[in-house]
Structure formats: C-alpha cells, structure tokens
mmCIF file of C-alpha atoms and ligand atoms in Angstrom:
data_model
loop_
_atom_site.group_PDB
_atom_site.id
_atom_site.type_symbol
_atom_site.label_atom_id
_atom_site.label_comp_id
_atom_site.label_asym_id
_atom_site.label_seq_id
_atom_site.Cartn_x
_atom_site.Cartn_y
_atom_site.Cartn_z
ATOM 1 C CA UNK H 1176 -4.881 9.994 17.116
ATOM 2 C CA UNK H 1177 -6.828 7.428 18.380
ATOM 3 C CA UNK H 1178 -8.742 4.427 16.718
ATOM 4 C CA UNK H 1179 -12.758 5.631 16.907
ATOM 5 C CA UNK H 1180 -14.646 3.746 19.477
ATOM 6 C CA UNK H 1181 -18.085 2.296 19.070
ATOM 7 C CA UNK H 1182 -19.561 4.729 21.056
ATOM 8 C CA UNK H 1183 -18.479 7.777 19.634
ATOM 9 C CA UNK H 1184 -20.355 6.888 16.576
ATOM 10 C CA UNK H 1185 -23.949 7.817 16.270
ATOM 11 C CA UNK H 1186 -26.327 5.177 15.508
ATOM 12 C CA UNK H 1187 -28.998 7.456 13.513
ATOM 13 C CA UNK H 1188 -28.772 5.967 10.272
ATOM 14 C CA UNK H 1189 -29.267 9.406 9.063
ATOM 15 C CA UNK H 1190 -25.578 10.165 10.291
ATOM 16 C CA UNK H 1191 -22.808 9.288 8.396
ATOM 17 C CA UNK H 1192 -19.268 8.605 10.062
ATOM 18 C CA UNK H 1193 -16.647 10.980 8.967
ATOM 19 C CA UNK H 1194 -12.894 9.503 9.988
ATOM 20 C CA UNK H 1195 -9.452 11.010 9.181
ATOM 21 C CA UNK H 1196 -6.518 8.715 8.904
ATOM 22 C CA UNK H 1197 -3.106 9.974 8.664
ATOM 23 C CA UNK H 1198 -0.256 7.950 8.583
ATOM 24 C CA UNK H 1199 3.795 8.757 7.714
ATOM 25 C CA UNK H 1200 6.204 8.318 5.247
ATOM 26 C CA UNK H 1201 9.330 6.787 6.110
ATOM 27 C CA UNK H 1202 13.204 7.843 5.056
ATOM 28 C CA UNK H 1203 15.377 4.551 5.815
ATOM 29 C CA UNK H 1204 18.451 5.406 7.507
ATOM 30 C CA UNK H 1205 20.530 2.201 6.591
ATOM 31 C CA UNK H 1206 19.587 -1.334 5.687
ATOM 32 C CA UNK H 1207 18.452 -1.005 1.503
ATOM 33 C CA UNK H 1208 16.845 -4.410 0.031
ATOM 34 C CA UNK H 1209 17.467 -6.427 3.524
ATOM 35 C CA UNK H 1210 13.476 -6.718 4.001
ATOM 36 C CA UNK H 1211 12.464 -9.111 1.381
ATOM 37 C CA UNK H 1212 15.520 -11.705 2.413
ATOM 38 C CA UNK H 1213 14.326 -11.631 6.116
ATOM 39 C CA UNK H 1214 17.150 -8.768 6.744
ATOM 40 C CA UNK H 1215 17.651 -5.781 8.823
ATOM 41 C CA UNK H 1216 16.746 -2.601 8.252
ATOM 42 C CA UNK H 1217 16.612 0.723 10.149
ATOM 43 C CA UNK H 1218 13.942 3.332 8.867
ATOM 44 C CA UNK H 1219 12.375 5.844 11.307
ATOM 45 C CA UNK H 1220 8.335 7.348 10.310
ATOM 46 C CA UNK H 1221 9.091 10.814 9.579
ATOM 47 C CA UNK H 1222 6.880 13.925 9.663
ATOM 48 C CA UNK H 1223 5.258 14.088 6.387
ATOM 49 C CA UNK H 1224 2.971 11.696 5.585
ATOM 50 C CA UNK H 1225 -0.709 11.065 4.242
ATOM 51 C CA UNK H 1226 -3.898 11.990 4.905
ATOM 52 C CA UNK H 1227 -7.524 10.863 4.104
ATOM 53 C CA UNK H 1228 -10.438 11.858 4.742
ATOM 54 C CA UNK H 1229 -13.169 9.755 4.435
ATOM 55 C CA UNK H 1230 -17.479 9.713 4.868
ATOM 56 C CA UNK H 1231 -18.578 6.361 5.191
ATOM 57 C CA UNK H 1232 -21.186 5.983 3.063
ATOM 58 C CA UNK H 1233 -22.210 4.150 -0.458
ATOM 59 C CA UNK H 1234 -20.903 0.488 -1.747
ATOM 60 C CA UNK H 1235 -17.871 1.820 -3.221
ATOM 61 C CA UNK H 1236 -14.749 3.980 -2.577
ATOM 62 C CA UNK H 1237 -14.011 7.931 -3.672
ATOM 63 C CA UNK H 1238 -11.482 9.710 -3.423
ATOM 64 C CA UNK H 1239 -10.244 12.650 -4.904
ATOM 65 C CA UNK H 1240 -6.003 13.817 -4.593
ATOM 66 C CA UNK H 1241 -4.660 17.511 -4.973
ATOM 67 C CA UNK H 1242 -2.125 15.655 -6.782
ATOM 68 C CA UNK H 1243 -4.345 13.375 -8.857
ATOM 69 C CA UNK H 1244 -6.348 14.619 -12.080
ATOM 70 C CA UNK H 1245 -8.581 11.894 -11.698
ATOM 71 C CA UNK H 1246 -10.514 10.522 -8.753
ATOM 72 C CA UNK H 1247 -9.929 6.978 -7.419
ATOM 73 C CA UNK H 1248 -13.381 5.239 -8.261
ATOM 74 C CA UNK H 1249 -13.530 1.981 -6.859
ATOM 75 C CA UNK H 1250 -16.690 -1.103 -6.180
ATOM 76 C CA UNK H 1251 -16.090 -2.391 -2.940
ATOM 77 C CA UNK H 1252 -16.033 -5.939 -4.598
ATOM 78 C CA UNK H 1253 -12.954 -4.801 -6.493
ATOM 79 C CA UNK H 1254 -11.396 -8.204 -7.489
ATOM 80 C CA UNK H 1255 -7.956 -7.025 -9.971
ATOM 81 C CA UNK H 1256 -6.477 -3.940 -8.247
ATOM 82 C CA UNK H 1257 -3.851 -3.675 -10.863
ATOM 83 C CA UNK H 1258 -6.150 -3.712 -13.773
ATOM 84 C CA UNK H 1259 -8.054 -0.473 -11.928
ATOM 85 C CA UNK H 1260 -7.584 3.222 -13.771
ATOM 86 C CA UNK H 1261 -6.344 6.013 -13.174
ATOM 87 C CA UNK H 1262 -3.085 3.534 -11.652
ATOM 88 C CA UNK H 1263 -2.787 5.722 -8.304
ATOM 89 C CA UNK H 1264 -6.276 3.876 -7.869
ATOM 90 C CA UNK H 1265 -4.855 0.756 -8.313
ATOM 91 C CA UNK H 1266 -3.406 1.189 -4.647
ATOM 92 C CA UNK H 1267 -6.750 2.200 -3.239
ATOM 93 C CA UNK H 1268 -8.087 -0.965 -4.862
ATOM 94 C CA UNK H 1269 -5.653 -3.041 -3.177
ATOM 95 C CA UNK H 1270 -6.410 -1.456 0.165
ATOM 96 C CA UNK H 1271 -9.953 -2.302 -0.510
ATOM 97 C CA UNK H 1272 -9.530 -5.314 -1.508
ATOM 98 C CA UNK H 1273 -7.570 -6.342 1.547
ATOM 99 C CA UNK H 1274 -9.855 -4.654 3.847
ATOM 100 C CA UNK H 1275 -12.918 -5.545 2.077
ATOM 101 C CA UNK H 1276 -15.091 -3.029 4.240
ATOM 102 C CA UNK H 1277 -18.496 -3.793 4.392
ATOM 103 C CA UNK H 1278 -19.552 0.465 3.698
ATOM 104 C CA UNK H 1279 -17.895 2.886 1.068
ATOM 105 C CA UNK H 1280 -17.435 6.337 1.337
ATOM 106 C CA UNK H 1281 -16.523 9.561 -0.019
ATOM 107 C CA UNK H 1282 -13.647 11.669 0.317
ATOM 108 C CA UNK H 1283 -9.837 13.088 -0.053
ATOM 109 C CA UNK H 1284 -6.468 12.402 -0.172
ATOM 110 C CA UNK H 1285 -3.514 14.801 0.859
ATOM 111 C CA UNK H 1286 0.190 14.128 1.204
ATOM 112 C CA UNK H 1287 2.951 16.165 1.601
ATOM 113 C CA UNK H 1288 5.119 13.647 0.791
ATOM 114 C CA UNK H 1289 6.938 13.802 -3.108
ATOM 115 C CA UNK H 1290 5.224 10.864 -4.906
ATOM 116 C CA UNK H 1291 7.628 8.140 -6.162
ATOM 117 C CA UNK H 1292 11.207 8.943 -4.338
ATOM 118 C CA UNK H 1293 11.927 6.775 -2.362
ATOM 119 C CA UNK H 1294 10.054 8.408 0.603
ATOM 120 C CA UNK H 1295 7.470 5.252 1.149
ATOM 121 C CA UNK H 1296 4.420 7.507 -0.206
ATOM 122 C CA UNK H 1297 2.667 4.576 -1.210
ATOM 123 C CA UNK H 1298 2.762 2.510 1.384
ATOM 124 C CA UNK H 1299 1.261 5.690 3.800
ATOM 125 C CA UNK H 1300 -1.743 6.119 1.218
ATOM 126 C CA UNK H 1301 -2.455 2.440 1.808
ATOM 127 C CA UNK H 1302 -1.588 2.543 5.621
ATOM 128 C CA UNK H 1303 -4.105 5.859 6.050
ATOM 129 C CA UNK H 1304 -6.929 4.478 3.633
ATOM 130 C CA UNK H 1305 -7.039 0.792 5.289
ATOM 131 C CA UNK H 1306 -7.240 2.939 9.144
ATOM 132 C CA UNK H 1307 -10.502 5.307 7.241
ATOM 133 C CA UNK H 1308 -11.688 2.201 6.486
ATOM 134 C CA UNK H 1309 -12.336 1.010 10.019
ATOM 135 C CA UNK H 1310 -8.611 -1.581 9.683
ATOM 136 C CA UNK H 1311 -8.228 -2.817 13.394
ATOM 137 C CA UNK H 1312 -5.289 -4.764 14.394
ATOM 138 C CA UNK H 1313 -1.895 -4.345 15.665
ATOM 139 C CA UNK H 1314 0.603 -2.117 13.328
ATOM 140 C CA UNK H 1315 2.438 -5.520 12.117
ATOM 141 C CA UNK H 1316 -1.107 -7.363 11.021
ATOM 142 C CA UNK H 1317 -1.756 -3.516 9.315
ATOM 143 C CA UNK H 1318 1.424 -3.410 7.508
ATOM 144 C CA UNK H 1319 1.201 -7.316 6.247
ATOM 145 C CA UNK H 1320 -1.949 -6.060 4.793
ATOM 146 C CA UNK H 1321 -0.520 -2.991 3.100
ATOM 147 C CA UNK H 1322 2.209 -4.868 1.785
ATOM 148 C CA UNK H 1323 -0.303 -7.383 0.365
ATOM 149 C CA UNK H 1324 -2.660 -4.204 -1.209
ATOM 150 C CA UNK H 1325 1.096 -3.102 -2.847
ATOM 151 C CA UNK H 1326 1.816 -5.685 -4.582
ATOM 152 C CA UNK H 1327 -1.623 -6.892 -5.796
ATOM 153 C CA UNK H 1328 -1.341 -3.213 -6.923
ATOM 154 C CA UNK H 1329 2.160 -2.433 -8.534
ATOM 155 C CA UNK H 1330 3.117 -6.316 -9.030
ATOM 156 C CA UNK H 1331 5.966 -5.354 -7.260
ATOM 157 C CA UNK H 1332 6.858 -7.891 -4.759
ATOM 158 C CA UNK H 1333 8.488 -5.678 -2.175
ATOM 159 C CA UNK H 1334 9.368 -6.320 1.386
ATOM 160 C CA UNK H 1335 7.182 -4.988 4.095
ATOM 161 C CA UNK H 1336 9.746 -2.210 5.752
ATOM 162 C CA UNK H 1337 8.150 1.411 4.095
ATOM 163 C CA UNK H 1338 4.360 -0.264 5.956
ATOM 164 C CA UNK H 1339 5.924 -1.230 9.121
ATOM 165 C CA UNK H 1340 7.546 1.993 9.221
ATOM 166 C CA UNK H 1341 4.224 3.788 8.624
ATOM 167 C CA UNK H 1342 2.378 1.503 10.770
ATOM 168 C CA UNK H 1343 4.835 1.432 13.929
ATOM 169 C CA UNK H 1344 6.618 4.653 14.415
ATOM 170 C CA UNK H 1345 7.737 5.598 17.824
ATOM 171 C CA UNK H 1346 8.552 9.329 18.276
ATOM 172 C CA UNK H 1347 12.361 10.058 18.586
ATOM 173 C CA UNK H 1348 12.778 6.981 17.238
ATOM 174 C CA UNK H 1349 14.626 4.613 14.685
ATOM 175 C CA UNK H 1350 12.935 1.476 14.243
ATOM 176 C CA UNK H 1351 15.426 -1.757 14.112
ATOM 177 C CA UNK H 1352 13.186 -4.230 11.649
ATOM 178 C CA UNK H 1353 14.339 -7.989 12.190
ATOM 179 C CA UNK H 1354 12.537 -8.957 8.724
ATOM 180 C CA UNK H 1355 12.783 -12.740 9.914
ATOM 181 C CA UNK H 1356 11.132 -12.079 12.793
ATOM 182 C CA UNK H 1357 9.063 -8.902 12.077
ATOM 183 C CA UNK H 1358 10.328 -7.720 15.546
ATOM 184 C CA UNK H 1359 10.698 -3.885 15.862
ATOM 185 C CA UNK H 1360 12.806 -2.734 18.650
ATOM 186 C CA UNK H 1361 12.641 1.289 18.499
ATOM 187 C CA UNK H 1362 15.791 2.847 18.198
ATOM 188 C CA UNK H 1363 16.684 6.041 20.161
ATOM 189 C CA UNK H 1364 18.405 9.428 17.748
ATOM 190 C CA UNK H 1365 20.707 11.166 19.888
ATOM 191 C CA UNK H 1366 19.318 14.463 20.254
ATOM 192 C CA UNK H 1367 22.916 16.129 18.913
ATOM 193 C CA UNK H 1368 21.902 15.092 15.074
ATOM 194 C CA UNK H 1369 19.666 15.817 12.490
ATOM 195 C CA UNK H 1370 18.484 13.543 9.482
ATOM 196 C CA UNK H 1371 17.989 15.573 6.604
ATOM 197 C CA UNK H 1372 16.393 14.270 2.801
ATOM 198 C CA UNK H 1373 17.558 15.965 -0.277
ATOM 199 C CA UNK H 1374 15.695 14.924 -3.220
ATOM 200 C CA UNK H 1375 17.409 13.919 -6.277
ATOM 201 C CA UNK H 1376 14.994 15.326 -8.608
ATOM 202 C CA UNK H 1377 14.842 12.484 -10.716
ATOM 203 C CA UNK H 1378 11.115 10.295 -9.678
ATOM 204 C CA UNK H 1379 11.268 6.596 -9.833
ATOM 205 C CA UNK H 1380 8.359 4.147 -10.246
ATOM 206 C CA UNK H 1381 9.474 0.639 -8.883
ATOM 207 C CA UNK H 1382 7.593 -1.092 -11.693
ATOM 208 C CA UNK H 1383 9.760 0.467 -13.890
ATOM 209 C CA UNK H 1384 12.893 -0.410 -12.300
ATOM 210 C CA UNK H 1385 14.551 -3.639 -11.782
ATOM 211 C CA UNK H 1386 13.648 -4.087 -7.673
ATOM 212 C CA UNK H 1387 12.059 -7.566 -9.201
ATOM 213 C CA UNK H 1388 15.436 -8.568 -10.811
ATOM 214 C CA UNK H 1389 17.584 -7.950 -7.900
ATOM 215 C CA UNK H 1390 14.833 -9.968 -5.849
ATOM 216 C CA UNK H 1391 15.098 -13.015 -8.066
ATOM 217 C CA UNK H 1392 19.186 -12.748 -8.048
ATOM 218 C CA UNK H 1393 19.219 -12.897 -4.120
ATOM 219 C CA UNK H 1394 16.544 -15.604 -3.946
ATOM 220 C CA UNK H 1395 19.077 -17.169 -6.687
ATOM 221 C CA UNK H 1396 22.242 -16.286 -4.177
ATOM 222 C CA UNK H 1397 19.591 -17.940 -1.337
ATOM 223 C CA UNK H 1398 19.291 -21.148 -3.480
ATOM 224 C CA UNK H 1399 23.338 -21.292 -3.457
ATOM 225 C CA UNK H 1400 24.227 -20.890 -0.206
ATOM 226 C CA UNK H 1401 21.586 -20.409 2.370
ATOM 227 C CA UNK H 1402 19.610 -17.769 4.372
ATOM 228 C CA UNK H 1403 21.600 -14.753 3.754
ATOM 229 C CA UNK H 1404 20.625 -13.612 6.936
ATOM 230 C CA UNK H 1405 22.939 -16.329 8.426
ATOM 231 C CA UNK H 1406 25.434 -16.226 5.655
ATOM 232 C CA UNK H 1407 29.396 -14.433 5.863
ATOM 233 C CA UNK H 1408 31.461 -13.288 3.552
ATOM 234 C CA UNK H 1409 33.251 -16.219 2.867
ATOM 235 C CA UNK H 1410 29.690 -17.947 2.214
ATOM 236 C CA UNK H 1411 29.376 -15.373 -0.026
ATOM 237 C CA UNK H 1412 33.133 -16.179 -1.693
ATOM 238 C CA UNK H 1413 31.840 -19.369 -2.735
ATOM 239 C CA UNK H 1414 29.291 -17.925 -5.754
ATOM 240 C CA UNK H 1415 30.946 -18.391 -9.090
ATOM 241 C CA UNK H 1416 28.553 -15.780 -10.589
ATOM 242 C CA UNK H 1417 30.026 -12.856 -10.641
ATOM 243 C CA UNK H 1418 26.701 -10.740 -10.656
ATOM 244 C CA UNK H 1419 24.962 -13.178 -8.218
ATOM 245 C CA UNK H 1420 27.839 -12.622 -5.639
ATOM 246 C CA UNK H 1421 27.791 -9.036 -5.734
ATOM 247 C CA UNK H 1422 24.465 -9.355 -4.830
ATOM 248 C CA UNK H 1423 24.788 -11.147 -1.716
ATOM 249 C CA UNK H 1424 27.597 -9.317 -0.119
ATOM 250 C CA UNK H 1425 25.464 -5.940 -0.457
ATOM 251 C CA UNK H 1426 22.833 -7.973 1.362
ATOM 252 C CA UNK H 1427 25.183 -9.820 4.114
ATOM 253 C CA UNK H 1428 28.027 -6.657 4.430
ATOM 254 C CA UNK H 1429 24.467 -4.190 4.943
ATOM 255 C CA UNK H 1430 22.779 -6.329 7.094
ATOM 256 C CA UNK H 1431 26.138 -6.291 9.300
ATOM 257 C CA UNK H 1432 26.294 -2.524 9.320
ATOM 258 C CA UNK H 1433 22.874 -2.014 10.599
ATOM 259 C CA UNK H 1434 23.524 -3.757 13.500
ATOM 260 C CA UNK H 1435 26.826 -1.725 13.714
ATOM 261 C CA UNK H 1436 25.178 1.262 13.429
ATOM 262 C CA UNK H 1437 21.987 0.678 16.028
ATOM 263 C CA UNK H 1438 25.029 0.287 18.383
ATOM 264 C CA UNK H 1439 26.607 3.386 17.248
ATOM 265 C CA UNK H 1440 23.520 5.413 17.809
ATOM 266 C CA UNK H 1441 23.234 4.063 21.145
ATOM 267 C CA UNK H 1442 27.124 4.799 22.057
ATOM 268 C CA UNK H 1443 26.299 8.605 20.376
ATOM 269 C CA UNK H 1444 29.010 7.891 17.894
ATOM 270 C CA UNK H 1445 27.528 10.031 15.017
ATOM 271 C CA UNK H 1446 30.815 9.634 13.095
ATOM 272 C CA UNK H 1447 30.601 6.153 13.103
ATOM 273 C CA UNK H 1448 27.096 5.915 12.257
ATOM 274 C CA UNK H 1449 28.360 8.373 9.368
ATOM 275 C CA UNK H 1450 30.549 6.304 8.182
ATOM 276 C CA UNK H 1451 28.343 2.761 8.049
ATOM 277 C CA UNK H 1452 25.796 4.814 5.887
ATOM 278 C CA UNK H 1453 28.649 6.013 3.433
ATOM 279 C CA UNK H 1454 29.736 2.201 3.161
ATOM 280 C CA UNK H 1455 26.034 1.432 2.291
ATOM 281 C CA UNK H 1456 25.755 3.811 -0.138
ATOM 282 C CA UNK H 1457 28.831 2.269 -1.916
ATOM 283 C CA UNK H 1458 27.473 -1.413 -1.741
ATOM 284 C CA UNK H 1459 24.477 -0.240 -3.223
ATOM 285 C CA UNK H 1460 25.986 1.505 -5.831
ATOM 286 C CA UNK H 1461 28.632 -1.101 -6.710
ATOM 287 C CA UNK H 1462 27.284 -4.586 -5.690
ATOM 288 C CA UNK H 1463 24.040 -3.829 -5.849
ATOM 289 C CA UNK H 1464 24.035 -1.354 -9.123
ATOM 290 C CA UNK H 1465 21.078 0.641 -7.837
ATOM 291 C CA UNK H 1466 22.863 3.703 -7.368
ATOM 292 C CA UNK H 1467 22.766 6.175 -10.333
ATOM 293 C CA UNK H 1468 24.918 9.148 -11.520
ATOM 294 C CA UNK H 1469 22.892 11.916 -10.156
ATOM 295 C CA UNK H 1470 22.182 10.184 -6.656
ATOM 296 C CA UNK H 1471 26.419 9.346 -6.550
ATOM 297 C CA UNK H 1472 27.165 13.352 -7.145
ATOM 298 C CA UNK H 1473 24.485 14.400 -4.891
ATOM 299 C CA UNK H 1474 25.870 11.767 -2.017
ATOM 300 C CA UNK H 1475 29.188 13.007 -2.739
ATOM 301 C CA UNK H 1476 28.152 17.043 -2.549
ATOM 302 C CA UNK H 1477 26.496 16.395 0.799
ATOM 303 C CA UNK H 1478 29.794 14.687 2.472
ATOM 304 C CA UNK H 1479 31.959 17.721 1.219
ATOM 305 C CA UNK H 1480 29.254 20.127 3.911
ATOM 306 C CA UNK H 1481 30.566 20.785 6.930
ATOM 307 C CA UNK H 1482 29.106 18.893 9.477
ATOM 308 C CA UNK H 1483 27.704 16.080 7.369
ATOM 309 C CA UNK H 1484 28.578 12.526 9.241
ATOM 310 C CA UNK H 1485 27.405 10.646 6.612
ATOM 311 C CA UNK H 1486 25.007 10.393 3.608
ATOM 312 C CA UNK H 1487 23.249 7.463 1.197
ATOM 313 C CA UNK H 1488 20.642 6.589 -1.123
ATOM 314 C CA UNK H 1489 17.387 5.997 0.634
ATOM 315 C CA UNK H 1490 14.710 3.683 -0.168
ATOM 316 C CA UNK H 1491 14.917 1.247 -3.189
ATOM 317 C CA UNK H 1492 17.181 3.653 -5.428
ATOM 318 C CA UNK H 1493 17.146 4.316 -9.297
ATOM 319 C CA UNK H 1494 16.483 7.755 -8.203
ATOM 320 C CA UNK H 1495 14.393 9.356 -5.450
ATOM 321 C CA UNK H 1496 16.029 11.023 -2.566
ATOM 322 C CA UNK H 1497 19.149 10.739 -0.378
ATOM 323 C CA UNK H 1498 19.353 10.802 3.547
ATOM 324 C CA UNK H 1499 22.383 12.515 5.448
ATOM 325 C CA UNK H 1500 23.004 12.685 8.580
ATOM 326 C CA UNK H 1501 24.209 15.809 9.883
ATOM 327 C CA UNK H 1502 24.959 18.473 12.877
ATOM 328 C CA UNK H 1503 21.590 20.413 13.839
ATOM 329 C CA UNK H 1504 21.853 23.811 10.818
ATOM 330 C CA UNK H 1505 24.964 22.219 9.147
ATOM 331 C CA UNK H 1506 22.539 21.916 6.120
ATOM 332 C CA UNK H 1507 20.561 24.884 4.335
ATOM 333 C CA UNK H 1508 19.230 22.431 1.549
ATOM 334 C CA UNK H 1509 16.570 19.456 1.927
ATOM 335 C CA UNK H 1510 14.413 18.858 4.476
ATOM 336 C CA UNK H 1511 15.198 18.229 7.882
ATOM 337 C CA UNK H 1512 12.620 15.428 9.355
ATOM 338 C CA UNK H 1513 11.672 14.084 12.859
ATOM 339 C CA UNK H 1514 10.889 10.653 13.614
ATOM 340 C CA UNK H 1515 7.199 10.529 14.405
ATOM 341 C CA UNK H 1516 4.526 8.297 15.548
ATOM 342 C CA UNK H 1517 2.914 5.719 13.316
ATOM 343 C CA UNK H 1518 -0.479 6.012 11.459
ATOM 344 C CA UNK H 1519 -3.866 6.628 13.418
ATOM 345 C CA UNK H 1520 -7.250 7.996 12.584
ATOM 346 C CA UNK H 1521 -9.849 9.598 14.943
ATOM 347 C CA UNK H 1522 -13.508 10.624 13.895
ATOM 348 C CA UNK H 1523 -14.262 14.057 12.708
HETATM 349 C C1 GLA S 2906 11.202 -0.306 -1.443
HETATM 350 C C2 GLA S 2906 10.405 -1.499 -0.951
HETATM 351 C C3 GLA S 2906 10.919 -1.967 0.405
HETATM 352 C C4 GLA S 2906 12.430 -2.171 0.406
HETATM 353 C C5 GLA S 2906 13.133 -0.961 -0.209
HETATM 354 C C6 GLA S 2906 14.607 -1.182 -0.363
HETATM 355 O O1 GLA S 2906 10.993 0.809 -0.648
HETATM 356 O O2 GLA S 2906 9.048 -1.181 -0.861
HETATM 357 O O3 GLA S 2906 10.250 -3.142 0.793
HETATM 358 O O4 GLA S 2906 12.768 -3.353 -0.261
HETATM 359 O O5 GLA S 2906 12.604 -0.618 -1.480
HETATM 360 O O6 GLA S 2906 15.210 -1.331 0.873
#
C-alpha cells in the first residue's frame, strides 16, 4: 500500500476521503525486555495484523471493533488518553493525541490478531490509526509516536520494538533492532524453516503485570554498573542483590544471543538458532521470572515435536503466546506466520 498523494484526493468539499490503513503484528523471535535498556532484539512483522478504515470527516474520532462492544468515541482535542472509556479507546486517544489531526472521521477497526498475547496487537491498532489519520514520516519517527500514544495510554512505559516492528517490516525478513541506535538492519529467514505461534490460552494485560517492576530493577542494575548494553557477565557478578543481578544477566546473556543467532540465520544453522531461543526462554523464566507454568509446559511440549529447533516465550510474557521454530509441516498446531511488510494505507 502506498501513502495517498495529494492528488488523488478530490478537492469538492462535498467529498469525503476514505483511507484504509493496515499495519502488522509482530511475534519476536529472540531478544525479550532488551528494548527499553537500549538492547537488541529480533522480531519480524508477521501476517496478521490491523486494519482501519476510516472517512475523514467531523472534529472527532469513531470507530467501531468486531471485537469491541463499545465504539471508541474520541474529541480530537483529547488531552488524558488514559482517563478515556471504553479503555481499548484509550489507545485511539493516544494516537490522536500524538497525531493531533486537524479532521475526524468515521469508521472501523478489524484485526485478526488475538488481543493481549503477546502478539504486539496494540501497537498495530496505533500504527494503522496514526497512517488513517494522514501520519507522514519515516517508519522510526511513526513508531516513536506509537510508542508515545502507548504509554500515555496503558502507563506502561514499554520499549519501542512491537511499533518498529509494525512500522518497518521487510518481507522475508527478521528485523535486527539496535535499541541504542534505533538502527534496523533486516534479517534474512532461510527459506528451509518455518516460525510457528501457539497461543498459551491464558491473555495478559501489561498493566496488570509487573513489565514496570522489571523496568525499574534494570534501570536499578543500570545505576550499579553501567549501560547494560556494554556490560559482561562479570559486570554483572559484581551486584550484591540477588534479584537485581538476575535481572541483568537475562538482559546482557539475551542481548549476546541475538547477535549469535542473526549470525546463525545467516550461516542457515537452524539448530543453532534453536538452541539460542531455548536458552532465552530459560533466562526469562529463571532470571527474569516472567515465564509462567503454562507457557514452561507448552515450551517444553513443542521441543518434544519432531522437527522443532527451538521454542520460547514471545513478547513481554506472563502469558500470551510462544514462538517455535520449526521444519516446514513439522507442526499441525498454531499458526504458521510469514514475515511481512510494515504498515501502509492507500485511499479507498
Ligand atoms: C512488550 C513491550 C516491548 C518489549 C516486550 C518485551 O511487548 O511493548 O517494548 O519490552 O514487551 O521484550
């Protein structure tokens, strides 16, 4: 899809402009709570995602959701997105807020993504509203202002991976965040593999969960002993608190196996790559605690297939889904998703 161009727009006042956004979800394939301490991570865009469709018109924003009782009612001088009801309009608030568009409109949301596991559907609501509301700028500049419209929404002050991943996909693709940087160097999948989410069954709302907490304890572990970016593990040997240090070393050990397993991507070495997400999985069950019982069993089920390389928690954890990576048909259950193209929006 293409951004809509001046001139394909009617001037007749008469004529309202009708746009349709769509932008993807994201399943991260390694590199869990890396983003907000200027990390790595590794997600690709995948193909389910959001849509909207919008008709510019009016001084505010509706929008009704298949998955939504409620519309999403919302003045285009909307000034405390999180205060906004129903709270799934809290995150078209924050979009508006950001984007502050100077005309309304009327319309709908779709998704085919599952709301609240670990599948970034969030972040491709915002990324698709902010495009139907006439957002122009590179993916990054979109993403920063995604991230902003999340957190002025939720309060939850994530990193910006699950809207750069919406905003940038590449088809075929990995993307390699540098989170200090905000660099994204596309990763190619070998064509011999498939990347398959199985969902736990158990929905998480990061509000709810203690993402803020484990924030705070590696901006505590940052106080100690630096960047973690730049830290090792004998940096990380030096924390007397035994919580705080278990903290960092998910954060320094992860960050070192997404590098290790862009490379083994690149060198086709699916085992490898297999293996780095089963260490990441462990790290963020037992340094990190984010794991719980039913993601563990359902990692552990998925390893025992045939044909499974490797498989993890994906996403922020507490519940939500789990990625594996497998053999093309090795597994009958989940989904099996392709790395797509980032968000666009065209006029209808
Ligand atoms: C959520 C956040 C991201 C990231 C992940 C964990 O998806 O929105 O910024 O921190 O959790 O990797």
């Amino acid at each position: 899809m293409r951004r809509p161009s001046g001139c394909a727009v009617p001037s007749h006042e008469a004529v309202r402009v009708r746009v349709r956004a769509h932008a993807p979800g994201r399943v991260n394939l390694i590199g869990d709570h890396t983003d907000y301490t200027g990390g790595l991570a590794l997600p690709m865009a995948i193909d389910r995602g959001t849509s909207v469709l919008l008709e510019r018109t009016g001084d505010r924003v509706v929008l009704e959701s298949a998955d939504e009782d409620e519309p999403a009612v919302v003045e285009l001088g909307v000034s405390d997105p999180a205060h906004v009801t129903p709270p799934w309009a809290r995150f078209v608030a924050g979009v508006v807020q950001e984007v502050r568009p100077s005309e309304g409109g009327v319309g709908w949301v779709r998704t085919d993504l599952p709301i609240g596991a670990g599948l970034a559907s969030s972040a491709a609501l915002e990324v698709a509203l902010a495009l139907a509301l006439g957002f122009e700028g590179p993916p990054l500049e979109l993403a920063l202002a995604c991230r902003r419209a999340e957190q002025a929404a939720s309060g939850v002050p994530c990193g910006v991976m699950d809207q750069l991943a919406s905003a940038a996909g590449v088809v075929g693709c990995a993307l390699l965040i540098d989170c200090s940087t905000l660099a994204v160097t596309p990763v190619p999948l070998p064509e011999d593999m498939e990347v398959v989410v199985v969902h736990s069954g158990r929905q998480r709302s990061l509000s709810g969960s203690a993402y803020a907490e484990r924030r705070e304890q590696c901006e505590a572990a940052v106080a100690l002993i630096g960047p973690l970016r730049e830290a090792d593990l004998a940096d990380v040997a030096t924390i007397d608190d035994p919580v705080l240090r278990r903290r960092a070393r998910h954060v320094v050990s992860e960050n070192a196996r997404v590098t290790a397993f862009a490379s083994a991507l690149a060198g086709d070495d699916l085992a490898a790559a297999g293996g780095l997400m089963v260490e990441s999985h462990r790290s963020l069950r037992d340094d990190f605690d984010v794991s719980t019982a039913t993601l563990d069993e359902l990692v552990d089920h998925l390893l025992r297939q045939p044909g499974v390389h490797g498989a993890r928690l994906t996403g922020a954890g507490f519940g939500g889904c789990v990625v594996a990576l497998a053999e093309a048909g090795a597994l009958s259950e989940g989904w099996v998703v392709k790395a797509t193209d980032g968000a666009g929006v065209e006029v209808v």
